[in-house]
mmCIF file of C-alpha atoms in Angstrom:
data_model
loop_
_atom_site.group_PDB
_atom_site.id
_atom_site.type_symbol
_atom_site.label_atom_id
_atom_site.label_comp_id
_atom_site.label_asym_id
_atom_site.label_seq_id
_atom_site.Cartn_x
_atom_site.Cartn_y
_atom_site.Cartn_z
ATOM 1 C CA MET M 1 104.281 98.649 99.077
ATOM 2 C CA ARG M 2 104.000 95.011 97.990
ATOM 3 C CA PRO M 3 107.165 93.400 96.618
ATOM 4 C CA SER M 4 105.390 92.957 93.253
ATOM 5 C CA ALA M 5 104.769 96.689 92.975
ATOM 6 C CA ALA M 6 108.400 97.540 93.750
ATOM 7 C CA VAL M 7 109.721 94.994 91.245
ATOM 8 C CA SER M 8 107.232 96.143 88.593
ATOM 9 C CA THR M 9 108.191 99.794 89.047
ATOM 10 C CA LEU M 10 111.891 98.966 88.847
ATOM 11 C CA LEU M 11 111.392 96.855 85.698
ATOM 12 C CA PHE M 12 109.357 99.640 84.080
ATOM 13 C CA LEU M 13 112.037 102.253 84.734
ATOM 14 C CA VAL M 14 114.909 100.006 83.609
ATOM 15 C CA SER M 15 113.191 98.904 80.378
ATOM 16 C CA LEU M 16 112.134 102.486 79.592
ATOM 17 C CA ALA M 17 115.715 103.702 80.141
ATOM 18 C CA LEU M 18 117.208 100.895 78.022
ATOM 19 C CA GLY M 19 114.724 101.537 75.214
ATOM 20 C CA SER M 20 115.494 105.246 75.298
ATOM 21 C CA ILE M 21 119.244 104.603 75.215
ATOM 22 C CA VAL M 22 118.876 102.254 72.235
ATOM 23 C CA GLY M 23 116.732 104.855 70.464
ATOM 24 C CA ILE M 24 119.237 107.635 71.099
ATOM 25 C CA VAL M 25 122.131 105.465 69.881
ATOM 26 C CA LEU M 26 120.231 104.569 66.705
ATOM 27 C CA TRP M 27 119.183 108.189 66.167
ATOM 28 C CA THR M 28 122.689 109.600 66.520
ATOM 29 C CA SER M 29 124.380 106.838 64.512
ATOM 30 C CA GLN M 30 122.372 107.718 61.376
ATOM 31 C CA PRO M 31 123.165 110.990 59.614
ATOM 32 C CA GLY M 32 120.058 113.156 59.600
ATOM 33 C CA GLY M 33 118.186 110.784 61.936
ATOM 34 C CA ASP M 34 116.268 107.702 60.915
ATOM 35 C CA PRO M 35 112.564 107.113 61.546
ATOM 36 C CA ILE M 36 113.459 103.572 62.643
ATOM 37 C CA ALA M 37 115.254 105.111 65.637
ATOM 38 C CA VAL M 38 111.826 105.885 67.118
ATOM 39 C CA VAL M 39 111.345 102.132 67.568
ATOM 40 C CA GLY M 40 113.844 102.083 70.464
ATOM 41 C CA PRO M 41 111.943 104.385 72.858
ATOM 42 C CA LEU M 42 108.553 103.019 71.743
ATOM 43 C CA GLY M 43 109.777 99.458 72.184
ATOM 44 C CA GLY M 44 111.155 100.419 75.575
ATOM 45 C CA LEU M 45 107.785 101.922 76.500
ATOM 46 C CA LEU M 46 105.879 98.805 75.383
ATOM 47 C CA VAL M 47 108.285 96.501 77.196
ATOM 48 C CA GLY M 48 108.065 98.868 80.173
ATOM 49 C CA ILE M 49 104.297 98.443 80.227
ATOM 50 C CA PHE M 50 104.036 94.684 79.635
ATOM 51 C CA LEU M 51 107.083 93.387 81.534
ATOM 52 C CA PRO M 52 106.024 94.751 84.950
ATOM 53 C CA ALA M 53 102.518 93.384 84.372
ATOM 54 C CA SER M 54 103.997 89.939 83.796
ATOM 55 C CA VAL M 55 106.216 89.829 86.891
ATOM 56 C CA LYS M 56 104.656 88.934 90.227
ATOM 57 C CA VAL M 57 106.335 88.287 93.551
ATOM 58 C CA VAL M 58 104.607 85.668 95.692
ATOM 59 C CA ALA M 59 105.380 86.170 99.381
ATOM 60 C CA GLN M 60 106.482 83.305 101.614
ATOM 61 C CA TRP M 61 103.069 83.099 103.330
ATOM 62 C CA GLU M 62 101.060 83.080 100.079
ATOM 63 C CA ARG M 63 100.359 80.770 97.181
ATOM 64 C CA MET M 64 99.265 82.078 93.805
ATOM 65 C CA ILE M 65 96.575 80.315 91.816
ATOM 66 C CA VAL M 66 97.149 80.947 88.102
ATOM 67 C CA LEU M 67 94.146 80.922 85.798
ATOM 68 C CA ARG M 68 95.042 80.843 82.109
ATOM 69 C CA LEU M 69 92.125 82.170 80.070
ATOM 70 C CA GLY M 70 89.845 81.388 83.016
ATOM 71 C CA LYS M 71 90.960 77.775 83.437
ATOM 72 C CA PHE M 72 93.082 76.494 86.325
ATOM 73 C CA HIS M 73 96.705 76.331 85.198
ATOM 74 C CA GLY M 74 98.656 75.749 88.398
ATOM 75 C CA ILE M 75 99.746 76.834 91.855
ATOM 76 C CA ALA M 76 102.786 79.101 92.068
ATOM 77 C CA ASP M 77 105.011 78.760 95.121
ATOM 78 C CA PRO M 78 106.733 81.743 96.778
ATOM 79 C CA GLY M 79 109.246 83.693 94.748
ATOM 80 C CA LEU M 80 109.462 85.660 91.517
ATOM 81 C CA ARG M 81 106.905 84.417 88.969
ATOM 82 C CA LEU M 82 106.331 85.366 85.334
ATOM 83 C CA LEU M 83 102.806 85.555 83.958
ATOM 84 C CA ILE M 84 101.522 86.219 80.471
ATOM 85 C CA PRO M 85 99.792 89.623 80.644
ATOM 86 C CA VAL M 86 96.074 89.615 79.769
ATOM 87 C CA ILE M 87 96.056 85.795 79.423
ATOM 88 C CA ASP M 88 97.017 84.762 82.985
ATOM 89 C CA THR M 89 95.001 85.859 86.014
ATOM 90 C CA PRO M 90 96.640 85.543 89.441
ATOM 91 C CA MET M 91 94.699 84.829 92.644
ATOM 92 C CA LEU M 92 96.620 85.055 95.917
ATOM 93 C CA VAL M 93 95.653 82.792 98.824
ATOM 94 C CA GLU M 94 97.094 83.425 102.272
ATOM 95 C CA MET M 95 98.468 80.300 103.941
ATOM 96 C CA ARG M 96 99.108 81.706 107.443
ATOM 97 C CA VAL M 97 96.842 81.022 110.390
ATOM 98 C CA GLN M 98 94.040 83.570 110.205
ATOM 99 C CA THR M 99 91.691 84.783 112.911
ATOM 100 C CA VAL M 100 88.127 85.987 112.572
ATOM 101 C CA PRO M 101 86.112 87.277 115.538
ATOM 102 C CA ILE M 102 82.560 86.033 115.966
ATOM 103 C CA ALA M 103 80.159 88.690 117.144
ATOM 104 C CA GLN M 104 78.052 88.091 120.241
ATOM 105 C CA GLN M 105 75.351 85.498 119.721
ATOM 106 C CA GLN M 106 72.360 85.013 121.907
ATOM 107 C CA ALA M 107 71.262 81.412 122.323
ATOM 108 C CA ILE M 108 69.122 79.305 124.609
ATOM 109 C CA THR M 109 70.603 76.246 126.303
ATOM 110 C CA GLN M 110 68.861 72.875 126.562
ATOM 111 C CA ASP M 111 67.507 73.806 129.963
ATOM 112 C CA ASN M 112 66.018 77.102 128.596
ATOM 113 C CA VAL M 113 68.624 79.464 129.988
ATOM 114 C CA PRO M 114 69.467 82.403 127.702
ATOM 115 C CA VAL M 115 73.200 82.895 127.209
ATOM 116 C CA VAL M 116 75.306 85.352 125.244
ATOM 117 C CA VAL M 117 78.453 83.889 123.696
ATOM 118 C CA ASN M 118 81.182 85.214 121.464
ATOM 119 C CA GLY M 119 84.281 83.622 120.063
ATOM 120 C CA VAL M 120 87.244 83.681 117.742
ATOM 121 C CA ILE M 121 87.914 81.382 114.802
ATOM 122 C CA PHE M 122 91.472 80.257 114.020
ATOM 123 C CA PHE M 123 91.905 78.597 110.641
ATOM 124 C CA LYS M 124 94.617 77.812 108.143
ATOM 125 C CA VAL M 125 94.238 77.046 104.434
ATOM 126 C CA ILE M 126 95.718 73.645 103.576
ATOM 127 C CA ASP M 127 94.635 73.344 99.931
ATOM 128 C CA PRO M 128 94.854 76.718 98.140
ATOM 129 C CA GLU M 129 93.304 75.354 94.939
ATOM 130 C CA ALA M 130 90.150 74.189 96.742
ATOM 131 C CA ALA M 131 89.949 77.394 98.807
ATOM 132 C CA ALA M 132 90.152 79.611 95.732
ATOM 133 C CA LEU M 133 88.181 77.590 93.193
ATOM 134 C CA LYS M 134 85.611 75.473 95.042
ATOM 135 C CA VAL M 135 84.251 78.136 97.412
ATOM 136 C CA GLN M 136 83.266 81.644 96.359
ATOM 137 C CA ASP M 137 84.539 83.298 99.567
ATOM 138 C CA TYR M 138 86.151 80.770 101.896
ATOM 139 C CA ARG M 139 86.623 83.309 104.726
ATOM 140 C CA ALA M 140 82.911 84.175 104.785
ATOM 141 C CA ALA M 141 81.975 80.492 104.541
ATOM 142 C CA ILE M 142 84.145 79.615 107.552
ATOM 143 C CA TRP M 143 82.774 82.563 109.528
ATOM 144 C CA ARG M 144 79.144 81.629 108.834
ATOM 145 C CA LEU M 145 79.737 77.969 109.614
ATOM 146 C CA ALA M 146 81.381 78.893 112.925
ATOM 147 C CA GLN M 147 78.515 81.245 113.796
ATOM 148 C CA ALA M 148 75.935 78.536 113.124
ATOM 149 C CA THR M 149 77.937 75.948 115.081
ATOM 150 C CA LEU M 150 78.336 78.322 118.009
ATOM 151 C CA ARG M 151 74.551 78.799 118.179
ATOM 152 C CA ASP M 152 73.956 75.045 117.961
ATOM 153 C CA VAL M 153 76.471 74.184 120.699
ATOM 154 C CA ALA M 154 75.099 76.733 123.165
#
C-alpha cells in the first residue's frame, strides 16, 4: 500500500468519526432532535471524501508535477503535500536510476558480419518537469533511442 493510500484512509476514518461525534452531540443537546444535527455526519462524510483526495505523500525517490487546471503549477518535493481536489492533477516522476533491458538485435557490422547483440539501459531523470511535460513517454523514448543506437553502433 502506498503511503498516500494509508494516509488518505486514515484521514477519511478520522474525519468521518469526528463528523459523526459532532452530529451526535448536536442531536442530543437539542430536545426532540434538530434537523441541523444532520449536518455534522454529512459534513464529516464530505470532509472524509475530499480531504483524503487532497492529501498526497511524495516518496523520497519521487517528485510530483502538479498541474492546476491542466497548466504546470510546480514541482512538489518529497513529503506530505496538499492538493485541491478536482483542480490539481498530480504526476509522479521517479528519480532513481532505472534499468530497461534491450531485446536481442540483429545487426551487420561494417565488414558484413552478422551479429546478435543485447543490452541494458541505465538512466536517471534529472529534470522531472521536462521528463513529464516535454516527452509523452520518456521511458519508451529512451528505450527506442537506445535500440536504434545499438543497431547503429554494431
